[in-house]
Amino acid sequence: MTRSILIVAAERGLGLGLARQFFERGWHVVGTARRGADVAGLREVGNADSRRLTVATIDVTRPDEIPAFLLSLGSRRFDVAFLNSGIWGAMHQSAAVATNQEVTDIMMTNAFGPIRLAHHLVDRLVSDRPTLAFMTSHRGSTALNEEGGLELYRASKAVLNMLARGMHAQNRALGLTVLSIHPGWARTAMGTLDGAVEPEIELETSVRGVADVVERHMGSGLNLYLDYRDTYIPW
Ligand SMILES: NC(=O)c1ccc[n+]([C@@H]2O[C@H](COP(=O)([O-])OP(=O)(O)OC[C@H]3O[C@@H](n4cnc5c(N)ncnc54)[C@H](OP(=O)(O)O)[C@@H]3O)[C@@H](O)[C@H]2O)c1
Protein backbone atom coordinates (compact mmCIF):
# COMPACT_ATOMS: atom_id res chain seq x y z
CA MET A 1 0.00 0.00 0.00
CA THR A 2 1.18 3.55 -0.71
CA ARG A 3 2.55 5.16 2.44
CA SER A 4 1.52 8.71 3.24
CA ILE A 5 3.21 11.64 4.90
CA LEU A 6 1.98 15.04 6.00
CA ILE A 7 4.76 17.64 5.86
CA VAL A 8 3.93 20.90 7.60
CA ALA A 9 5.88 23.78 5.98
CA ALA A 10 6.69 22.15 2.65
CA GLU A 11 6.74 24.92 0.06
CA ARG A 12 10.45 25.86 0.34
CA GLY A 13 13.70 24.85 2.00
CA LEU A 14 14.04 21.48 3.71
CA GLY A 15 10.26 20.92 3.71
CA LEU A 16 10.11 21.19 -0.08
CA GLY A 17 13.18 18.95 -0.39
CA LEU A 18 11.52 16.38 1.87
CA ALA A 19 8.28 16.54 -0.12
CA ARG A 20 10.26 15.75 -3.30
CA GLN A 21 12.27 13.03 -1.56
CA PHE A 22 9.23 11.16 -0.21
CA PHE A 23 7.30 11.61 -3.46
CA GLU A 24 10.20 10.08 -5.40
CA ARG A 25 10.22 7.19 -2.93
CA GLY A 26 6.61 6.47 -3.90
CA TRP A 27 4.83 8.03 -0.91
CA HIS A 28 1.61 10.05 -1.03
CA VAL A 29 2.60 13.54 0.15
CA VAL A 30 0.42 16.21 1.70
CA GLY A 31 2.52 19.36 1.94
CA THR A 32 1.40 22.53 3.65
CA ALA A 33 2.15 26.20 3.23
CA ARG A 34 0.90 29.35 4.86
CA ARG A 35 -2.03 31.12 3.22
CA GLY A 36 -0.81 33.24 0.30
CA ALA A 37 2.58 31.47 -0.03
CA ASP A 38 3.94 30.55 -3.46
CA VAL A 39 3.23 26.82 -3.78
CA ALA A 40 4.32 26.42 -7.42
CA GLY A 41 7.46 24.48 -6.45
CA LEU A 42 5.47 22.17 -4.20
CA ARG A 43 2.84 21.51 -6.88
CA GLU A 44 5.63 20.77 -9.36
CA VAL A 45 6.77 17.90 -7.10
CA GLY A 46 3.56 16.11 -8.05
CA ASN A 47 3.95 16.58 -11.81
CA ALA A 48 4.69 12.90 -12.42
CA ASP A 49 1.54 11.75 -10.60
CA SER A 50 -0.71 14.50 -9.28
CA ARG A 51 -2.83 11.96 -7.33
CA ARG A 52 0.08 11.49 -4.91
CA LEU A 53 0.57 15.17 -4.04
CA THR A 54 -1.88 17.36 -2.14
CA VAL A 55 -1.36 20.93 -0.97
CA ALA A 56 -3.00 22.19 2.23
CA THR A 57 -2.87 25.43 4.20
CA ILE A 58 -1.85 26.03 7.82
CA ASP A 59 0.09 28.56 9.85
CA VAL A 60 1.28 26.79 13.00
CA THR A 61 0.92 29.95 15.08
CA ARG A 62 -2.82 30.19 14.23
CA PRO A 63 -5.01 27.87 16.30
CA ASP A 64 -8.05 29.37 14.57
CA GLU A 65 -6.89 27.72 11.31
CA ILE A 66 -6.73 24.20 12.76
CA PRO A 67 -10.40 23.16 12.32
CA ALA A 68 -10.47 24.09 8.60
CA PHE A 69 -7.07 22.49 8.08
CA LEU A 70 -8.21 19.20 9.64
CA LEU A 71 -11.39 19.32 7.58
CA SER A 72 -9.34 19.80 4.40
CA LEU A 73 -7.46 16.57 5.14
CA GLY A 74 -10.73 14.63 4.84
CA SER A 75 -10.55 11.07 6.13
CA ARG A 76 -6.92 10.58 5.09
CA ARG A 77 -4.60 8.91 7.61
CA PHE A 78 -0.85 9.36 7.63
CA ASP A 79 1.97 6.95 8.33
CA VAL A 80 4.04 9.99 9.34
CA ALA A 81 3.23 13.59 10.25
CA PHE A 82 6.37 15.71 9.94
CA LEU A 83 6.33 19.12 11.63
CA ASN A 84 9.04 21.17 9.92
CA SER A 85 8.17 24.85 10.41
CA GLY A 86 10.87 27.02 11.90
CA ILE A 87 12.39 30.48 12.01
CA TRP A 88 15.84 31.65 13.05
CA GLY A 89 14.40 34.51 15.06
CA ALA A 90 15.90 37.89 15.89
CA MET A 91 19.45 38.24 14.55
CA HIS A 92 20.80 39.32 17.97
CA GLN A 93 19.68 35.91 19.38
CA SER A 94 20.12 37.30 22.88
CA ALA A 95 17.90 36.49 25.86
CA ALA A 96 19.21 39.67 27.49
CA VAL A 97 17.72 42.03 24.90
CA ALA A 98 14.89 40.01 23.31
CA THR A 99 11.50 41.65 23.25
CA ASN A 100 8.45 39.73 24.43
CA GLN A 101 7.28 39.64 20.82
CA GLU A 102 10.55 38.11 19.60
CA VAL A 103 10.32 35.40 22.24
CA THR A 104 6.69 34.74 21.42
CA ASP A 105 7.35 34.52 17.67
CA ILE A 106 10.14 31.97 17.90
CA MET A 107 8.53 29.88 20.64
CA MET A 108 5.21 29.70 18.82
CA THR A 109 6.69 28.93 15.39
CA ASN A 110 9.40 26.50 16.48
CA ALA A 111 7.94 24.80 19.54
CA PHE A 112 4.41 25.38 20.82
CA GLY A 113 2.78 25.82 17.39
CA PRO A 114 4.08 22.54 15.92
CA ILE A 115 3.38 20.64 19.16
CA ARG A 116 -0.16 22.01 19.42
CA LEU A 117 -0.83 20.98 15.84
CA ALA A 118 0.77 17.57 16.43
CA HIS A 119 -1.69 16.92 19.28
CA HIS A 120 -4.52 17.42 16.78
CA LEU A 121 -2.85 15.06 14.31
CA VAL A 122 -2.32 12.02 16.54
CA ASP A 123 -5.68 10.53 15.65
CA ARG A 124 -5.02 11.23 11.94
CA LEU A 125 -2.10 8.80 12.02
CA VAL A 126 -2.40 5.15 11.01
CA SER A 127 -3.34 3.12 14.06
CA ASP A 128 -0.76 0.34 13.83
CA ARG A 129 2.54 2.26 13.42
CA PRO A 130 1.80 5.96 14.18
CA THR A 131 4.80 8.25 13.78
CA LEU A 132 5.40 11.93 14.46
CA ALA A 133 8.60 13.64 13.35
CA PHE A 134 9.80 17.10 14.37
CA MET A 135 12.51 19.11 12.63
CA THR A 136 14.69 20.13 15.52
CA SER A 137 18.37 21.11 15.68
CA HIS A 138 21.45 19.93 17.54
CA ARG A 139 21.24 23.47 18.96
CA GLY A 140 18.29 22.21 21.02
CA SER A 141 20.54 19.86 22.97
CA THR A 142 21.04 21.02 26.56
CA ALA A 143 23.91 18.55 26.99
CA LEU A 144 25.81 19.87 23.95
CA ASN A 145 25.50 23.54 24.83
CA GLU A 146 29.07 24.13 25.96
CA GLU A 147 29.54 27.46 24.20
CA GLY A 148 26.41 29.53 24.91
CA GLY A 149 24.98 32.04 22.46
CA LEU A 150 22.15 31.55 19.92
CA GLU A 151 19.88 31.72 22.93
CA LEU A 152 16.53 32.27 21.22
CA TYR A 153 16.98 29.53 18.65
CA ARG A 154 18.50 27.04 21.11
CA ALA A 155 15.75 27.65 23.65
CA SER A 156 13.01 27.18 21.06
CA LYS A 157 14.40 23.83 19.89
CA ALA A 158 15.08 22.66 23.47
CA VAL A 159 11.42 23.35 24.25
CA LEU A 160 10.37 21.55 21.06
CA ASN A 161 12.43 18.52 22.14
CA MET A 162 10.98 18.58 25.64
CA LEU A 163 7.39 18.80 24.45
CA ALA A 164 7.95 16.12 21.79
CA ARG A 165 9.39 13.81 24.47
CA GLY A 166 6.32 14.47 26.61
CA MET A 167 4.02 13.62 23.71
CA HIS A 168 5.80 10.30 23.34
CA ALA A 169 5.38 9.52 27.05
CA GLN A 170 1.71 10.50 27.02
CA ASN A 171 0.94 8.37 23.98
CA ARG A 172 2.91 5.27 24.89
CA ALA A 173 -0.28 3.21 24.97
CA LEU A 174 -0.78 4.00 21.28
CA GLY A 175 2.76 2.90 20.46
CA LEU A 176 3.48 6.38 19.11
CA THR A 177 6.93 6.90 17.60
CA VAL A 178 8.33 10.41 18.06
CA LEU A 179 11.44 11.37 16.10
CA SER A 180 13.27 14.64 16.77
CA ILE A 181 15.59 15.06 13.80
CA HIS A 182 18.49 17.47 13.24
CA PRO A 183 18.87 17.96 9.46
CA GLY A 184 22.48 19.09 9.55
CA TRP A 185 23.60 22.60 8.66
CA ALA A 186 22.06 22.68 5.21
CA ARG A 187 21.78 25.04 2.27
CA THR A 188 18.43 26.85 2.69
CA ALA A 189 17.39 30.44 3.34
CA MET A 190 17.79 29.77 7.07
CA GLY A 191 20.94 27.66 6.76
CA THR A 192 22.73 30.39 4.83
CA LEU A 193 21.13 33.30 6.74
CA ASP A 194 19.79 34.40 3.36
CA GLY A 195 23.10 33.91 1.55
CA ALA A 196 25.38 35.45 4.19
CA VAL A 197 27.12 32.23 5.34
CA GLU A 198 28.22 28.89 3.82
CA PRO A 199 26.49 25.81 5.24
CA GLU A 200 28.17 22.44 5.81
CA ILE A 201 25.98 20.32 3.54
CA GLU A 202 23.76 20.59 0.47
CA LEU A 203 20.00 20.40 0.81
CA GLU A 204 19.88 17.08 -1.08
CA THR A 205 22.30 15.42 1.36
CA SER A 206 20.20 16.61 4.26
CA VAL A 207 16.76 15.57 3.01
CA ARG A 208 17.99 12.20 1.74
CA GLY A 209 19.45 11.49 5.19
CA VAL A 210 16.35 12.73 7.03
CA ALA A 211 14.06 10.59 4.83
CA ASP A 212 16.29 7.55 5.49
CA VAL A 213 16.07 8.20 9.24
CA VAL A 214 12.27 8.41 9.05
CA GLU A 215 11.98 5.21 7.03
CA ARG A 216 14.38 3.37 9.36
CA HIS A 217 12.72 4.32 12.66
CA MET A 218 9.05 4.90 11.80
CA GLY A 219 6.76 2.62 13.75
CA SER A 220 9.49 1.66 16.24
CA GLY A 221 7.47 3.09 19.13
CA LEU A 222 10.58 4.94 20.32
CA ASN A 223 11.41 8.57 21.06
CA LEU A 224 14.71 9.33 19.35
CA TYR A 225 16.86 12.46 18.93
CA LEU A 226 18.94 11.85 15.82
CA ASP A 227 20.71 13.72 13.06
CA TYR A 228 20.39 13.18 9.29
CA ARG A 229 23.23 10.58 9.44
CA ASP A 230 21.25 8.54 11.99
CA THR A 231 23.63 9.53 14.81
CA TYR A 232 22.17 9.89 18.30
CA ILE A 233 22.28 13.35 19.87
CA PRO A 234 22.39 13.69 23.67
CA TRP A 235 19.32 15.45 25.06
N1 LIG B 1 18.85 24.72 7.28
C1 LIG B 1 19.51 24.33 8.36
O1 LIG B 1 20.75 24.33 8.38
C2 LIG B 1 18.76 23.84 9.57
C3 LIG B 1 19.52 23.31 10.63
C4 LIG B 1 18.86 22.82 11.75
C5 LIG B 1 17.48 22.85 11.80
N2 LIG B 1 16.77 23.40 10.76
C6 LIG B 1 15.29 23.40 10.89
O2 LIG B 1 14.71 22.90 9.70
C7 LIG B 1 13.40 23.46 9.52
C8 LIG B 1 13.29 24.01 8.09
O3 LIG B 1 14.25 25.03 7.96
P1 LIG B 1 14.82 25.52 6.55
O4 LIG B 1 16.28 25.54 6.69
O5 LIG B 1 14.18 24.77 5.44
O6 LIG B 1 14.32 27.03 6.59
P2 LIG B 1 13.54 27.93 5.53
O7 LIG B 1 13.99 27.68 4.16
O8 LIG B 1 13.62 29.31 6.10
O9 LIG B 1 12.02 27.37 5.64
C9 LIG B 1 11.26 27.55 6.79
C10 LIG B 1 9.89 26.96 6.57
O10 LIG B 1 9.11 27.17 7.76
C11 LIG B 1 7.88 27.78 7.37
N3 LIG B 1 7.27 28.57 8.42
C12 LIG B 1 7.78 29.66 9.05
N4 LIG B 1 6.87 30.14 9.91
C13 LIG B 1 5.77 29.35 9.82
C14 LIG B 1 4.50 29.31 10.45
N5 LIG B 1 4.16 30.23 11.37
N6 LIG B 1 3.62 28.35 10.11
C15 LIG B 1 3.95 27.42 9.17
N7 LIG B 1 5.12 27.40 8.52
C16 LIG B 1 6.02 28.35 8.86
C17 LIG B 1 8.25 28.64 6.17
O11 LIG B 1 7.09 29.04 5.49
P3 LIG B 1 7.02 30.50 4.76
O12 LIG B 1 7.61 30.29 3.40
O13 LIG B 1 5.56 30.82 4.75
O14 LIG B 1 7.83 31.45 5.59
C18 LIG B 1 9.13 27.66 5.43
O15 LIG B 1 8.34 26.70 4.74
C19 LIG B 1 13.25 24.53 10.60
O16 LIG B 1 12.51 23.99 11.68
C20 LIG B 1 14.68 24.79 11.04
O17 LIG B 1 14.78 25.28 12.36
C21 LIG B 1 17.38 23.88 9.66
Coordinates of C-alpha atoms and ligand atoms in Angstrom, one line a residue:
M1 CA 0.0 0.0 0.0
T2 CA 1.2 3.5 -0.7
R3 CA 2.6 5.2 2.4
S4 CA 1.5 8.7 3.2
I5 CA 3.2 11.6 4.9
L6 CA 2.0 15.0 6.0
I7 CA 4.8 17.6 5.9
V8 CA 3.9 20.9 7.6
A9 CA 5.9 23.8 6.0
A10 CA 6.7 22.2 2.7
E11 CA 6.7 24.9 0.1
R12 CA 10.5 25.9 0.3
G13 CA 13.7 24.9 2.0
L14 CA 14.0 21.5 3.7
G15 CA 10.3 20.9 3.7
L16 CA 10.1 21.2 -0.1
G17 CA 13.2 19.0 -0.4
L18 CA 11.5 16.4 1.9
A19 CA 8.3 16.5 -0.1
R20 CA 10.3 15.7 -3.3
Q21 CA 12.3 13.0 -1.6
F22 CA 9.2 11.2 -0.2
F23 CA 7.3 11.6 -3.5
E24 CA 10.2 10.1 -5.4
R25 CA 10.2 7.2 -2.9
G26 CA 6.6 6.5 -3.9
W27 CA 4.8 8.0 -0.9
H28 CA 1.6 10.1 -1.0
V29 CA 2.6 13.5 0.2
V30 CA 0.4 16.2 1.7
G31 CA 2.5 19.4 1.9
T32 CA 1.4 22.5 3.6
A33 CA 2.2 26.2 3.2
R34 CA 0.9 29.3 4.9
R35 CA -2.0 31.1 3.2
G36 CA -0.8 33.2 0.3
A37 CA 2.6 31.5 0.0
D38 CA 3.9 30.5 -3.5
V39 CA 3.2 26.8 -3.8
A40 CA 4.3 26.4 -7.4
G41 CA 7.5 24.5 -6.5
L42 CA 5.5 22.2 -4.2
R43 CA 2.8 21.5 -6.9
E44 CA 5.6 20.8 -9.4
V45 CA 6.8 17.9 -7.1
G46 CA 3.6 16.1 -8.0
N47 CA 3.9 16.6 -11.8
A48 CA 4.7 12.9 -12.4
D49 CA 1.5 11.8 -10.6
S50 CA -0.7 14.5 -9.3
R51 CA -2.8 12.0 -7.3
R52 CA 0.1 11.5 -4.9
L53 CA 0.6 15.2 -4.0
T54 CA -1.9 17.4 -2.1
V55 CA -1.4 20.9 -1.0
A56 CA -3.0 22.2 2.2
T57 CA -2.9 25.4 4.2
I58 CA -1.9 26.0 7.8
D59 CA 0.1 28.6 9.8
V60 CA 1.3 26.8 13.0
T61 CA 0.9 29.9 15.1
R62 CA -2.8 30.2 14.2
P63 CA -5.0 27.9 16.3
D64 CA -8.1 29.4 14.6
E65 CA -6.9 27.7 11.3
I66 CA -6.7 24.2 12.8
P67 CA -10.4 23.2 12.3
A68 CA -10.5 24.1 8.6
F69 CA -7.1 22.5 8.1
L70 CA -8.2 19.2 9.6
L71 CA -11.4 19.3 7.6
S72 CA -9.3 19.8 4.4
L73 CA -7.5 16.6 5.1
G74 CA -10.7 14.6 4.8
S75 CA -10.5 11.1 6.1
R76 CA -6.9 10.6 5.1
R77 CA -4.6 8.9 7.6
F78 CA -0.8 9.4 7.6
D79 CA 2.0 7.0 8.3
V80 CA 4.0 10.0 9.3
A81 CA 3.2 13.6 10.2
F82 CA 6.4 15.7 9.9
L83 CA 6.3 19.1 11.6
N84 CA 9.0 21.2 9.9
S85 CA 8.2 24.8 10.4
G86 CA 10.9 27.0 11.9
I87 CA 12.4 30.5 12.0
W88 CA 15.8 31.7 13.0
G89 CA 14.4 34.5 15.1
A90 CA 15.9 37.9 15.9
M91 CA 19.4 38.2 14.6
H92 CA 20.8 39.3 18.0
Q93 CA 19.7 35.9 19.4
S94 CA 20.1 37.3 22.9
A95 CA 17.9 36.5 25.9
A96 CA 19.2 39.7 27.5
V97 CA 17.7 42.0 24.9
A98 CA 14.9 40.0 23.3
T99 CA 11.5 41.6 23.3
N100 CA 8.4 39.7 24.4
Q101 CA 7.3 39.6 20.8
E102 CA 10.5 38.1 19.6
V103 CA 10.3 35.4 22.2
T104 CA 6.7 34.7 21.4
D105 CA 7.3 34.5 17.7
I106 CA 10.1 32.0 17.9
M107 CA 8.5 29.9 20.6
M108 CA 5.2 29.7 18.8
T109 CA 6.7 28.9 15.4
N110 CA 9.4 26.5 16.5
A111 CA 7.9 24.8 19.5
F112 CA 4.4 25.4 20.8
G113 CA 2.8 25.8 17.4
P114 CA 4.1 22.5 15.9
I115 CA 3.4 20.6 19.2
R116 CA -0.2 22.0 19.4
L117 CA -0.8 21.0 15.8
A118 CA 0.8 17.6 16.4
H119 CA -1.7 16.9 19.3
H120 CA -4.5 17.4 16.8
L121 CA -2.9 15.1 14.3
V122 CA -2.3 12.0 16.5
D123 CA -5.7 10.5 15.6
R124 CA -5.0 11.2 11.9
L125 CA -2.1 8.8 12.0
V126 CA -2.4 5.1 11.0
S127 CA -3.3 3.1 14.1
D128 CA -0.8 0.3 13.8
R129 CA 2.5 2.3 13.4
P130 CA 1.8 6.0 14.2
T131 CA 4.8 8.3 13.8
L132 CA 5.4 11.9 14.5
A133 CA 8.6 13.6 13.3
F134 CA 9.8 17.1 14.4
M135 CA 12.5 19.1 12.6
T136 CA 14.7 20.1 15.5
S137 CA 18.4 21.1 15.7
H138 CA 21.5 19.9 17.5
R139 CA 21.2 23.5 19.0
G140 CA 18.3 22.2 21.0
S141 CA 20.5 19.9 23.0
T142 CA 21.0 21.0 26.6
A143 CA 23.9 18.6 27.0
L144 CA 25.8 19.9 23.9
N145 CA 25.5 23.5 24.8
E146 CA 29.1 24.1 26.0
E147 CA 29.5 27.5 24.2
G148 CA 26.4 29.5 24.9
G149 CA 25.0 32.0 22.5
L150 CA 22.2 31.5 19.9
E151 CA 19.9 31.7 22.9
L152 CA 16.5 32.3 21.2
Y153 CA 17.0 29.5 18.6
R154 CA 18.5 27.0 21.1
A155 CA 15.7 27.7 23.7
S156 CA 13.0 27.2 21.1
K157 CA 14.4 23.8 19.9
A158 CA 15.1 22.7 23.5
V159 CA 11.4 23.3 24.3
L160 CA 10.4 21.6 21.1
N161 CA 12.4 18.5 22.1
M162 CA 11.0 18.6 25.6
L163 CA 7.4 18.8 24.5
A164 CA 7.9 16.1 21.8
R165 CA 9.4 13.8 24.5
G166 CA 6.3 14.5 26.6
M167 CA 4.0 13.6 23.7
H168 CA 5.8 10.3 23.3
A169 CA 5.4 9.5 27.0
Q170 CA 1.7 10.5 27.0
N171 CA 0.9 8.4 24.0
R172 CA 2.9 5.3 24.9
A173 CA -0.3 3.2 25.0
L174 CA -0.8 4.0 21.3
G175 CA 2.8 2.9 20.5
L176 CA 3.5 6.4 19.1
T177 CA 6.9 6.9 17.6
V178 CA 8.3 10.4 18.1
L179 CA 11.4 11.4 16.1
S180 CA 13.3 14.6 16.8
I181 CA 15.6 15.1 13.8
H182 CA 18.5 17.5 13.2
P183 CA 18.9 18.0 9.5
G184 CA 22.5 19.1 9.6
W185 CA 23.6 22.6 8.7
A186 CA 22.1 22.7 5.2
R187 CA 21.8 25.0 2.3
T188 CA 18.4 26.9 2.7
A189 CA 17.4 30.4 3.3
M190 CA 17.8 29.8 7.1
G191 CA 20.9 27.7 6.8
T192 CA 22.7 30.4 4.8
L193 CA 21.1 33.3 6.7
D194 CA 19.8 34.4 3.4
G195 CA 23.1 33.9 1.6
A196 CA 25.4 35.4 4.2
V197 CA 27.1 32.2 5.3
E198 CA 28.2 28.9 3.8
P199 CA 26.5 25.8 5.2
E200 CA 28.2 22.4 5.8
I201 CA 26.0 20.3 3.5
E202 CA 23.8 20.6 0.5
L203 CA 20.0 20.4 0.8
E204 CA 19.9 17.1 -1.1
T205 CA 22.3 15.4 1.4
S206 CA 20.2 16.6 4.3
V207 CA 16.8 15.6 3.0
R208 CA 18.0 12.2 1.7
G209 CA 19.4 11.5 5.2
V210 CA 16.4 12.7 7.0
A211 CA 14.1 10.6 4.8
D212 CA 16.3 7.6 5.5
V213 CA 16.1 8.2 9.2
V214 CA 12.3 8.4 9.1
E215 CA 12.0 5.2 7.0
R216 CA 14.4 3.4 9.4
H217 CA 12.7 4.3 12.7
M218 CA 9.0 4.9 11.8
G219 CA 6.8 2.6 13.8
S220 CA 9.5 1.7 16.2
G221 CA 7.5 3.1 19.1
L222 CA 10.6 4.9 20.3
N223 CA 11.4 8.6 21.1
L224 CA 14.7 9.3 19.4
Y225 CA 16.9 12.5 18.9
L226 CA 18.9 11.9 15.8
D227 CA 20.7 13.7 13.1
Y228 CA 20.4 13.2 9.3
R229 CA 23.2 10.6 9.4
D230 CA 21.3 8.5 12.0
T231 CA 23.6 9.5 14.8
Y232 CA 22.2 9.9 18.3
I233 CA 22.3 13.4 19.9
P234 CA 22.4 13.7 23.7
W235 CA 19.3 15.5 25.1
Ligands
LIG1 N1 18.8 24.7 7.3 C1 19.5 24.3 8.4 O1 20.8 24.3 8.4 C2 18.8 23.8 9.6 C3 19.5 23.3 10.6 C4 18.9 22.8 11.7 C5 17.5 22.9 11.8 N2 16.8 23.4 10.8 C6 15.3 23.4 10.9 O2 14.7 22.9 9.7 C7 13.4 23.5 9.5 C8 13.3 24.0 8.1 O3 14.3 25.0 8.0 P1 14.8 25.5 6.5 O4 16.3 25.5 6.7 O5 14.2 24.8 5.4 O6 14.3 27.0 6.6 P2 13.5 27.9 5.5 O7 14.0 27.7 4.2 O8 13.6 29.3 6.1 O9 12.0 27.4 5.6 C9 11.3 27.6 6.8 C10 9.9 27.0 6.6 O10 9.1 27.2 7.8 C11 7.9 27.8 7.4 N3 7.3 28.6 8.4 C12 7.8 29.7 9.1 N4 6.9 30.1 9.9 C13 5.8 29.3 9.8 C14 4.5 29.3 10.4 N5 4.2 30.2 11.4 N6 3.6 28.3 10.1 C15 3.9 27.4 9.2 N7 5.1 27.4 8.5 C16 6.0 28.3 8.9 C17 8.3 28.6 6.2 O11 7.1 29.0 5.5 P3 7.0 30.5 4.8 O12 7.6 30.3 3.4 O13 5.6 30.8 4.8 O14 7.8 31.5 5.6 C18 9.1 27.7 5.4 O15 8.3 26.7 4.7 C19 13.3 24.5 10.6 O16 12.5 24.0 11.7 C20 14.7 24.8 11.0 O17 14.8 25.3 12.4 C21 17.4 23.9 9.7

